[in-house]
Amino acid sequence: MPLQQLRDADGPVETQLSGCGEWIEYDKLQLESAPINKYIKGTILMKYPPHELGTGEKVLKIVLEESTTQPSTSNQASINTFIFGKLVDDCESILKQGDTVVLTNFQASKSPSASKDGRHAFQLELSDEEGATVFVCCKTGPESAAIIRKTKVVMQDYTYAPLNTIKDGVTVNVYGVVKFFKQPYRSKGTDYCMTVTIVDPTGAKLHCVIFNGNADHLPKIYRTGDVVRFHRVKIQEFNSELQAISAPGFSVLTFDGALGVPATPRASSKSYHFTATDLQMVEDLRRWANANTSTFKTTVTLADVKAAEYFDLTCQLVAKGVVDRSAVMLRVWDGTKCPHTLKDVPVDRSALEGDASEITRLGPLTVDVLTYDNHTATAKSLKPGTYLRICNLHAKLAVGSSETRSGCPGAAPKMEFHLHGGTTYGRGIMPLPTDCEDVRQLKRSLESALSSEQDSMEDLTLLDVLNSSSGPSASEEISAGCVERCQQESRTVLTAHQHISPKSLGEVLHQTAPRKHRIRAKLVNYEPRALHQSVKLYCPHCRSLQEIPGDDDLDTWLLDAGRAGAGAGSCSEPHDAGWYETTVWEQGDQRRRQITVRFVKTNRLRRTPERSTILVEGVSLNELYQFSETFGNIIPTATRPDDLVLNDLSIPFLIQDGSWHYGCRRCSDPRPVSVLQSLTQDDTWESSAIAKVLGIQQLSYIFVMKFTLDDGSGSLDAFLWDEAEKFFGISAADVMISEVLQEKLTRIMNTLCPPKTSPEDYPWLECCLKSYYVGEGLDQKTCYQVFDSTVAGLEDI
């Protein structure tokens, strides 16, 4: 039988499964195209409602969590499992969340959603036609199956009221998405209080006030956008608005609002009711909330913070220190670098609580947050290393500040961060658990920042080709005494590290890596001289660089792709689909080409060309340029017998508003173009959304240049790449489509390294360098990179 029971009374599970092969752990699974003569065991973490495939066959999805004695944080600990065919009917009526099951004769295949849901890289597939069997582990008796079925019948789903239907004086159950919340605080009585405002797709909102004597029993909300389920809230009118308060028997479940993460409830009690209907409600609200992101406040990284802004910051605590009786300083980081000059908080180094080496190592990436009044008690209780969300943090420019840390007048004011007293606008400090999705994302950002700092450009093979050993240059006549000139004569300025003492290049060359230096030197040469060649394509995932294809190559590849499509069975008659309209015509040139244009349908009543999306096939490069001048989104495609597909990723997968977007051939997993149909409902056509649905790892445009610097005491080559846009004040992607910016880049380089000018008359540059090693053993060499520096007076160039 495809569905059976394993009872404790019949002996150990291993004995009862003696004819089913051997037990296999989740992390030992391998890709298998045929059923495996082994068995796997797990607990049903989630169970989804069954649905029918296009063939009419039923499929049931469950998520299994590996049964281990020790909790695991690995993404290998849970795995998506799909049950097909007649086995679905039996499993749907008997299996429930929390059951322990054993599966035999299953197949293991690659999970296409692993990168999104964070689960196992493989998924399990079972079908009774392939001899798969599902064993349910029961601790009752032979009648357990009947009991399970009986329980399934009598268990009723709760009724939930849409927010636009609730009325004064009733007690209801509701689902909603958090639009605003205040963290728990002491009420005037003995209870803790928490206020939450929720919304739902009806457009209505509900203000909720929840009381409990134990703060741990209040909703565990970590950010706006989280989904909440309230059972038994009483509706009453307050100040002419409906308000919900917790009634007897009140309970709450909270779910992370992010798409693709497990719908694991954060519960206010140990027992709760959660069915497949509830799971569907949570997923529907997640999709709605993520499609309406403007409704919900999002966190801001330090790299994106703006002056006078109030924002929420997700970060890790590096150190803390008491400033005075009314203020406590928290030193935090989020893996990104604040671009503003920062004000020093007057805390003695010896008074800082935290690892001294970490404080020094992370110094350039940290900011100091001053907390006041009611927040100081929480701040004092925190331990370094804790993950935090600081809500309603104020970024302000220091009043009356006209100097940077280097003491030079006329520089930009310093930025400081304040968490003011009170709880207005949700203001407060919230420690976050390590297993929440926001912390997982933060950890990835922190790890990436540390990896970037340590590895620098080791993986960028194109840069290794440019690396060369330092040596004397032809500009030895430059006077070393010029190093002492004041900063105002420098054509570049520092954005940080003004406290570091300047060093001559001779000193820098004799120090071991890795180190950070502040130097003053002249730019005596740079590469490439043809500035358009300084823009490269970069993959942030595999950290590879590639050249931007030339027009001749693109034209050849496009025409080859068109011929390949014609040979693969492209139809000469117009063929429409439910989500696009097709036009085909013959191009009257020597090659007798056929051009196909598919106009994607949208929900807009009026479609203008500049906001339209077209799929083109069989075009030349010149025709692609012409299309890009008229239409907002152009996606080059090719026809195959079974589907419409993208071209080879040597060709841009998207031309949007004049920008050509490329994908990484190594990291992308292209999907059929038909998946774009999912974007037509919400009419979301940002390049990132298109790349995501097509399975494309999008490449970024970046500058890569090599500077030869000389100060009279020595000469070295330094690379400028990951902070080049900050250095020039220009986006590499914008340079590709703007002649004005191309001319400005030329003027900048002519200012830093004037043509037809003696090296003695070159301007001085003040910048930060960091040294690092490339290669191993005898091939190891020291290289240098420019960072935390920018061209002065960009607006005047």
Coordinates of N, CA and C in Angstrom, one line a residue, residues 297 342 396 556 763:
K297 N 6.9 51.0 5.5 CA 8.2 51.6 5.7 C 9.3 50.5 5.7
L342 N 31.7 61.7 9.6 CA 31.0 61.4 10.8 C 31.6 62.2 12.0
K396 N 21.3 63.5 11.5 CA 21.3 65.0 11.4 C 22.7 65.5 11.2
T556 N 26.8 40.6 -35.3 CA 27.0 39.2 -35.8 C 26.2 38.2 -34.9
P763 N 48.7 68.5 -10.6 CA 48.2 68.8 -9.3 C 48.4 67.6 -8.3

